[in-house]
Amino acid sequence: MNQETVMTCRNVNIFYGEKQAVFDVNLDILKNKVTAIIGPSGCGKSTLLRSLNRMNDFVPSFSMNGEINFDGRDVLKSDPMEVRTRIGMVFQKPNPFPKSIYNNIIWGPKIHGHKVNYDELVESSLRSAALWDEVKDRLHDSALDLSGGQQQRLCIARTVAMKPEVILMDEPCSALDPRSTIRIEDLINDLREEYSIAIVTHNMQQAARVSDYTAFFYEGELIEYGVTDGIFTNPKEKRTEDYITGRFG
Amino acid sequence: MIDKFKSRKRTEKIFRAACFGLTFFSVLILVVLLFHITMTGHKYLSWEFLTNWPSRFPHKAGIKAGIWGTIWLISITACISIPIGVLSALFLEEYKIRGKLGKVIEINVANLAGVPSIVYGLLGLTIFVRYCGFDRSLLSGAMTLSLLIMPVIIVSSREAIKAVPDAIRFGAYALGASKYQVVFGHVLPIALPGILTGVILALSRAIGETAPLIIIGALTYISYTPESVMDEFTVLPLQIYNWASRPNEEFHYLAAGGIIVLLAVMMSMNFIAVMIRQRASKKVKL
């Protein structure tokens, strides 16, 4: 793997109070690639993902050590607001703001004082989230009137509007129906041209479909990490094989 | 088996009848009260009643001083209690203080909401009237009433803020927003209808308060409208109280007239609160 990396986790340990959730993880997120993080529930995959952009800061009992390198700096020692500006996040359940579609997109750039043409930004963001054609005539309607799948694509558009370098997705399709899921997966395929993506999913087929690299987590440890095809066709670890063949999880 | 269902159904019926009966009873009391008040008070209800000063002749007496005093008092109370109450609620909810101190503050605020109003009157008399030297002015009255309703505003505002889904906050934080931007860009606008409802109900409680104002020494006979916050004042409930305690029966009719006006004001405030809540409940659902 002599690819360019955007984020590097080194010896990352994460705790909730006394309980350790992630054990000594080393993981690279590669540039313009989709990295899938898979594993059974409670294996620490979401926990790790949320640490990458400091979203775990809001959990009172949370603590961690190790190093998460991003652009030559340790995320843990950087300003969380700056980190989150450059590393966007899409959540499990669509969470559009109760505002118009237009205002959902421009809220981020606006609070950071980005001087851009908002109309153009809204169009380009919605286009890259494959939502433009569906909503171009009702940009000023409430985002809450959209369907669940559309709302999730709006959340992706909102993230894209910030022009982040990395996009983290925390089971972005788990609340969506199969058709919406396929649309999001297609979208992830397109987004890799411009962004580096890390996606947590417990749907293995999804990981196989959308990702270039896959990391398998089990009980807080990174068991195996490599090219997705390799992991799914020829896993080196017994536990990986058991999981992807559906023997547990 | 069948028997069991039968007896269950019977219990169900009895329970329903009991609920209905008790609800009907409380509504009935209200209707009787309103009817009685209207019957005794209607003959003094007139435009002159609203625009006359109080007088020792019942047919000349009016509630102009009371109305103006109430408007002044409630406006000042609102200016004091709303900013302090809402910001305290925001502070308590969004900038959570952990550990003992947070708990102590929380319990205190909740308890303050249950303190009898006359105790606030004594507090106002000691601090504002005597110690601060505001005398028996509108300012003293408004500050006392603000103390009285602030806990109510804080508690209801906190509920409204708590009801804002965390997903919205996280969505905003994930875009690199600061706490201030999250609070003023999302939390406050979404919670505003709930906060307003609480504020209006608290203010309508303040309008009806009499005891603390008697304690701080608000007057009952006043024949001018206030011109500054340092002026002496009277309010509607005080005027009613004064009339109702006179031996001359004509004054009791006047009191009833005053009650009708006061009730009309309070009911329209409550109506506005309900309207705001209904409009808001349609808006945010996640």
mmCIF file of N, CA, C and O in Angstrom, chain A residues 53 55 58 60 81 84-85 87-89 91 93-99 107-108 111-112 144 151 158-159 162, chain B residues 98 166-179 181-182 184-186 189-190 282-286:
data_model
loop_
_atom_site.group_PDB
_atom_site.id
_atom_site.type_symbol
_atom_site.label_atom_id
_atom_site.label_comp_id
_atom_site.label_asym_id
_atom_site.label_seq_id
_atom_site.Cartn_x
_atom_site.Cartn_y
_atom_site.Cartn_z
ATOM 1 N N ASN A 53 -12.760 13.171 14.386
ATOM 2 C CA ASN A 53 -13.056 14.607 14.284
ATOM 3 C C ASN A 53 -13.513 15.173 15.629
ATOM 4 O O ASN A 53 -14.249 16.150 15.686
ATOM 5 N N MET A 55 -15.636 14.312 17.821
ATOM 6 C CA MET A 55 -17.044 14.341 18.210
ATOM 7 C C MET A 55 -17.272 13.611 19.530
ATOM 8 O O MET A 55 -18.342 13.701 20.113
ATOM 9 N N PHE A 58 -17.961 15.335 23.364
ATOM 10 C CA PHE A 58 -19.238 15.632 24.016
ATOM 11 C C PHE A 58 -19.670 14.527 24.976
ATOM 12 O O PHE A 58 -20.652 14.667 25.683
ATOM 13 N N PRO A 60 -19.160 12.789 28.306
ATOM 14 C CA PRO A 60 -18.466 13.228 29.517
ATOM 15 C C PRO A 60 -17.359 12.283 29.985
ATOM 16 O O PRO A 60 -16.306 12.728 30.399
ATOM 17 N N MET A 81 -12.733 22.805 16.711
ATOM 18 C CA MET A 81 -13.561 23.453 15.690
ATOM 19 C C MET A 81 -12.871 23.437 14.340
ATOM 20 O O MET A 81 -13.497 23.222 13.309
ATOM 21 N N ARG A 84 -13.031 19.888 12.922
ATOM 22 C CA ARG A 84 -14.339 19.534 12.363
ATOM 23 C C ARG A 84 -14.650 20.309 11.092
ATOM 24 O O ARG A 84 -15.476 19.868 10.288
ATOM 25 N N THR A 85 -14.019 21.462 10.917
ATOM 26 C CA THR A 85 -14.204 22.196 9.669
ATOM 27 C C THR A 85 -13.575 21.432 8.510
ATOM 28 O O THR A 85 -14.098 21.410 7.403
ATOM 29 N N ILE A 87 -12.650 18.078 8.641
ATOM 30 C CA ILE A 87 -13.081 16.679 8.593
ATOM 31 C C ILE A 87 -14.584 16.642 8.841
ATOM 32 O O ILE A 87 -15.040 16.807 9.964
ATOM 33 N N GLY A 88 -15.342 16.460 7.779
ATOM 34 C CA GLY A 88 -16.798 16.509 7.905
ATOM 35 C C GLY A 88 -17.366 15.194 8.396
ATOM 36 O O GLY A 88 -16.672 14.174 8.443
ATOM 37 N N MET A 89 -18.655 15.235 8.790
ATOM 38 C CA MET A 89 -19.253 13.998 9.290
ATOM 39 C C MET A 89 -20.719 13.871 8.881
ATOM 40 O O MET A 89 -21.466 14.838 8.905
ATOM 41 N N PHE A 91 -24.105 11.535 9.786
ATOM 42 C CA PHE A 91 -24.519 10.715 10.926
ATOM 43 C C PHE A 91 -25.434 9.569 10.519
ATOM 44 O O PHE A 91 -25.905 9.488 9.395
ATOM 45 N N LYS A 93 -28.554 8.787 11.628
ATOM 46 C CA LYS A 93 -29.888 9.225 11.235
ATOM 47 C C LYS A 93 -29.756 10.580 10.556
ATOM 48 O O LYS A 93 -29.008 11.423 11.031
ATOM 49 N N PRO A 94 -30.476 10.801 9.451
ATOM 50 C CA PRO A 94 -30.397 12.111 8.812
ATOM 51 C C PRO A 94 -30.768 13.186 9.827
ATOM 52 O O PRO A 94 -31.753 13.039 10.543
ATOM 53 N N ASN A 95 -29.958 14.240 9.919
ATOM 54 C CA ASN A 95 -30.267 15.294 10.883
ATOM 55 C C ASN A 95 -30.209 16.677 10.249
ATOM 56 O O ASN A 95 -29.420 17.515 10.647
ATOM 57 N N PRO A 96 -31.061 16.914 9.235
ATOM 58 C CA PRO A 96 -31.073 18.253 8.642
ATOM 59 C C PRO A 96 -31.548 19.266 9.669
ATOM 60 O O PRO A 96 -32.291 18.918 10.579
ATOM 61 N N PHE A 97 -31.109 20.501 9.533
ATOM 62 C CA PHE A 97 -31.602 21.552 10.418
ATOM 63 C C PHE A 97 -33.034 21.886 10.018
ATOM 64 O O PHE A 97 -33.382 21.824 8.834
ATOM 65 N N PRO A 98 -33.878 22.254 10.974
ATOM 66 C CA PRO A 98 -35.258 22.636 10.617
ATOM 67 C C PRO A 98 -35.282 23.995 9.943
ATOM 68 O O PRO A 98 -35.862 24.940 10.455
ATOM 69 N N LYS A 99 -34.612 24.080 8.813
ATOM 70 C CA LYS A 99 -34.561 25.311 8.032
ATOM 71 C C LYS A 99 -34.811 24.924 6.575
ATOM 72 O O LYS A 99 -35.025 23.752 6.279
ATOM 73 N N TRP A 107 -25.397 27.216 5.965
ATOM 74 C CA TRP A 107 -25.171 27.551 7.376
ATOM 75 C C TRP A 107 -23.703 27.390 7.768
ATOM 76 O O TRP A 107 -23.122 28.264 8.402
ATOM 77 N N GLY A 108 -23.106 26.277 7.364
ATOM 78 C CA GLY A 108 -21.699 26.023 7.701
ATOM 79 C C GLY A 108 -20.777 27.104 7.151
ATOM 80 O O GLY A 108 -20.087 27.783 7.916
ATOM 81 N N ILE A 111 -21.229 30.579 8.957
ATOM 82 C CA ILE A 111 -20.674 30.832 10.288
ATOM 83 C C ILE A 111 -19.158 30.937 10.254
ATOM 84 O O ILE A 111 -18.556 31.507 11.157
ATOM 85 N N HIS A 112 -18.539 30.378 9.201
ATOM 86 C CA HIS A 112 -17.091 30.502 9.103
ATOM 87 C C HIS A 112 -16.697 31.713 8.271
ATOM 88 O O HIS A 112 -15.519 31.933 8.005
ATOM 89 N N LEU A 144 -37.247 19.502 6.208
ATOM 90 C CA LEU A 144 -37.948 18.406 6.886
ATOM 91 C C LEU A 144 -39.031 17.791 6.010
ATOM 92 O O LEU A 144 -39.550 16.731 6.321
ATOM 93 N N GLN A 151 -33.072 13.535 2.769
ATOM 94 C CA GLN A 151 -32.511 14.255 3.907
ATOM 95 C C GLN A 151 -31.056 13.862 4.129
ATOM 96 O O GLN A 151 -30.210 14.704 4.400
ATOM 97 N N ARG A 158 -24.530 19.224 2.730
ATOM 98 C CA ARG A 158 -24.171 20.211 3.749
ATOM 99 C C ARG A 158 -22.706 20.048 4.163
ATOM 100 O O ARG A 158 -21.982 21.020 4.376
ATOM 101 N N THR A 159 -22.290 18.772 4.249
ATOM 102 C CA THR A 159 -20.902 18.492 4.613
ATOM 103 C C THR A 159 -19.963 18.894 3.480
ATOM 104 O O THR A 159 -18.916 19.506 3.705
ATOM 105 N N MET A 162 -18.753 22.504 2.967
ATOM 106 C CA MET A 162 -17.642 23.010 3.768
ATOM 107 C C MET A 162 -16.294 22.720 3.114
ATOM 108 O O MET A 162 -15.250 23.091 3.627
ATOM 109 N N ARG B 98 -21.062 20.336 35.914
ATOM 110 C CA ARG B 98 -21.153 18.976 36.443
ATOM 111 C C ARG B 98 -20.888 18.971 37.935
ATOM 112 O O ARG B 98 -20.424 19.940 38.514
ATOM 113 N N ASP B 166 -30.535 16.362 20.219
ATOM 114 C CA ASP B 166 -29.080 16.449 20.208
ATOM 115 C C ASP B 166 -28.522 16.312 18.799
ATOM 116 O O ASP B 166 -27.473 16.856 18.494
ATOM 117 N N ALA B 167 -29.255 15.562 17.958
ATOM 118 C CA ALA B 167 -28.776 15.347 16.589
ATOM 119 C C ALA B 167 -28.540 16.681 15.883
ATOM 120 O O ALA B 167 -27.603 16.825 15.099
ATOM 121 N N ILE B 168 -29.393 17.673 16.179
ATOM 122 C CA ILE B 168 -29.232 18.993 15.571
ATOM 123 C C ILE B 168 -27.931 19.629 16.060
ATOM 124 O O ILE B 168 -27.149 20.167 15.278
ATOM 125 N N ARG B 169 -27.706 19.541 17.369
ATOM 126 C CA ARG B 169 -26.484 20.125 17.929
ATOM 127 C C ARG B 169 -25.255 19.476 17.298
ATOM 128 O O ARG B 169 -24.335 20.156 16.844
ATOM 129 N N PHE B 170 -25.253 18.120 17.248
ATOM 130 C CA PHE B 170 -24.088 17.433 16.707
ATOM 131 C C PHE B 170 -23.891 17.779 15.238
ATOM 132 O O PHE B 170 -22.767 17.961 14.784
ATOM 133 N N GLY B 171 -24.996 17.856 14.492
ATOM 134 C CA GLY B 171 -24.901 18.232 13.085
ATOM 135 C C GLY B 171 -24.197 19.565 12.919
ATOM 136 O O GLY B 171 -23.346 19.741 12.044
ATOM 137 N N ALA B 172 -24.532 20.504 13.798
ATOM 138 C CA ALA B 172 -23.923 21.832 13.709
ATOM 139 C C ALA B 172 -22.469 21.793 14.166
ATOM 140 O O ALA B 172 -21.595 22.384 13.524
ATOM 141 N N TYR B 173 -22.206 21.068 15.256
ATOM 142 C CA TYR B 173 -20.814 20.970 15.724
ATOM 143 C C TYR B 173 -19.935 20.339 14.655
ATOM 144 O O TYR B 173 -18.794 20.728 14.468
ATOM 145 N N ALA B 174 -20.483 19.342 13.931
ATOM 146 C CA ALA B 174 -19.698 18.630 12.931
ATOM 147 C C ALA B 174 -19.316 19.544 11.765
ATOM 148 O O ALA B 174 -18.460 19.204 10.962
ATOM 149 N N LEU B 175 -19.978 20.702 11.663
ATOM 150 C CA LEU B 175 -19.602 21.659 10.626
ATOM 151 C C LEU B 175 -18.570 22.652 11.172
ATOM 152 O O LEU B 175 -18.234 23.630 10.521
ATOM 153 N N GLY B 176 -18.099 22.399 12.380
ATOM 154 C CA GLY B 176 -17.073 23.262 12.964
ATOM 155 C C GLY B 176 -17.619 24.459 13.700
ATOM 156 O O GLY B 176 -16.918 25.447 13.889
ATOM 157 N N ALA B 177 -18.886 24.387 14.120
ATOM 158 C CA ALA B 177 -19.486 25.528 14.808
ATOM 159 C C ALA B 177 -19.017 25.589 16.259
ATOM 160 O O ALA B 177 -18.679 24.585 16.864
ATOM 161 N N SER B 178 -19.006 26.811 16.800
ATOM 162 C CA SER B 178 -18.707 26.974 18.219
ATOM 163 C C SER B 178 -19.999 26.817 19.007
ATOM 164 O O SER B 178 -21.085 26.822 18.436
ATOM 165 N N LYS B 179 -19.866 26.683 20.320
ATOM 166 C CA LYS B 179 -21.034 26.513 21.159
ATOM 167 C C LYS B 179 -22.008 27.682 20.982
ATOM 168 O O LYS B 179 -23.217 27.511 20.842
ATOM 169 N N GLN B 181 -22.397 29.569 18.423
ATOM 170 C CA GLN B 181 -23.090 29.494 17.127
ATOM 171 C C GLN B 181 -24.176 28.415 17.132
ATOM 172 O O GLN B 181 -25.233 28.595 16.533
ATOM 173 N N VAL B 182 -23.896 27.330 17.809
ATOM 174 C CA VAL B 182 -24.899 26.264 17.892
ATOM 175 C C VAL B 182 -26.111 26.754 18.682
ATOM 176 O O VAL B 182 -27.260 26.583 18.270
ATOM 177 N N PHE B 184 -27.141 29.935 19.415
ATOM 178 C CA PHE B 184 -27.923 31.023 18.841
ATOM 179 C C PHE B 184 -28.388 30.739 17.417
ATOM 180 O O PHE B 184 -29.353 31.329 16.946
ATOM 181 N N GLY B 185 -27.711 29.817 16.712
ATOM 182 C CA GLY B 185 -28.131 29.482 15.361
ATOM 183 C C GLY B 185 -29.227 28.419 15.328
ATOM 184 O O GLY B 185 -30.049 28.394 14.418
ATOM 185 N N HIS B 186 -29.232 27.532 16.317
ATOM 186 C CA HIS B 186 -30.171 26.410 16.257
ATOM 187 C C HIS B 186 -31.004 26.237 17.521
ATOM 188 O O HIS B 186 -32.217 26.222 17.480
ATOM 189 N N PRO B 189 -33.542 29.307 18.458
ATOM 190 C CA PRO B 189 -34.686 29.430 17.542
ATOM 191 C C PRO B 189 -35.665 28.264 17.649
ATOM 192 O O PRO B 189 -36.879 28.468 17.610
ATOM 193 N N ILE B 190 -35.142 27.043 17.811
ATOM 194 C CA ILE B 190 -36.029 25.888 17.871
ATOM 195 C C ILE B 190 -36.797 25.873 19.193
ATOM 196 O O ILE B 190 -37.974 25.514 19.250
ATOM 197 N N LYS B 282 -46.047 21.805 15.197
ATOM 198 C CA LYS B 282 -46.028 21.304 13.824
ATOM 199 C C LYS B 282 -44.623 21.339 13.242
ATOM 200 O O LYS B 282 -44.310 20.609 12.329
ATOM 201 N N LYS B 283 -43.771 22.209 13.778
ATOM 202 C CA LYS B 283 -42.524 22.521 13.086
ATOM 203 C C LYS B 283 -41.414 21.481 13.203
ATOM 204 O O LYS B 283 -41.032 20.887 12.208
ATOM 205 N N VAL B 284 -40.890 21.270 14.391
ATOM 206 C CA VAL B 284 -39.715 20.407 14.525
ATOM 207 C C VAL B 284 -40.066 19.011 14.971
ATOM 208 O O VAL B 284 -40.593 18.811 16.046
ATOM 209 N N LYS B 285 -39.797 18.048 14.139
ATOM 210 C CA LYS B 285 -39.909 16.638 14.530
ATOM 211 C C LYS B 285 -38.756 15.913 13.876
ATOM 212 O O LYS B 285 -38.571 15.979 12.676
ATOM 213 N N LEU B 286 -37.970 15.211 14.674
ATOM 214 C CA LEU B 286 -36.862 14.472 14.060
ATOM 215 C C LEU B 286 -36.868 13.033 14.513
ATOM 216 O O LEU B 286 -37.057 12.782 15.678
#
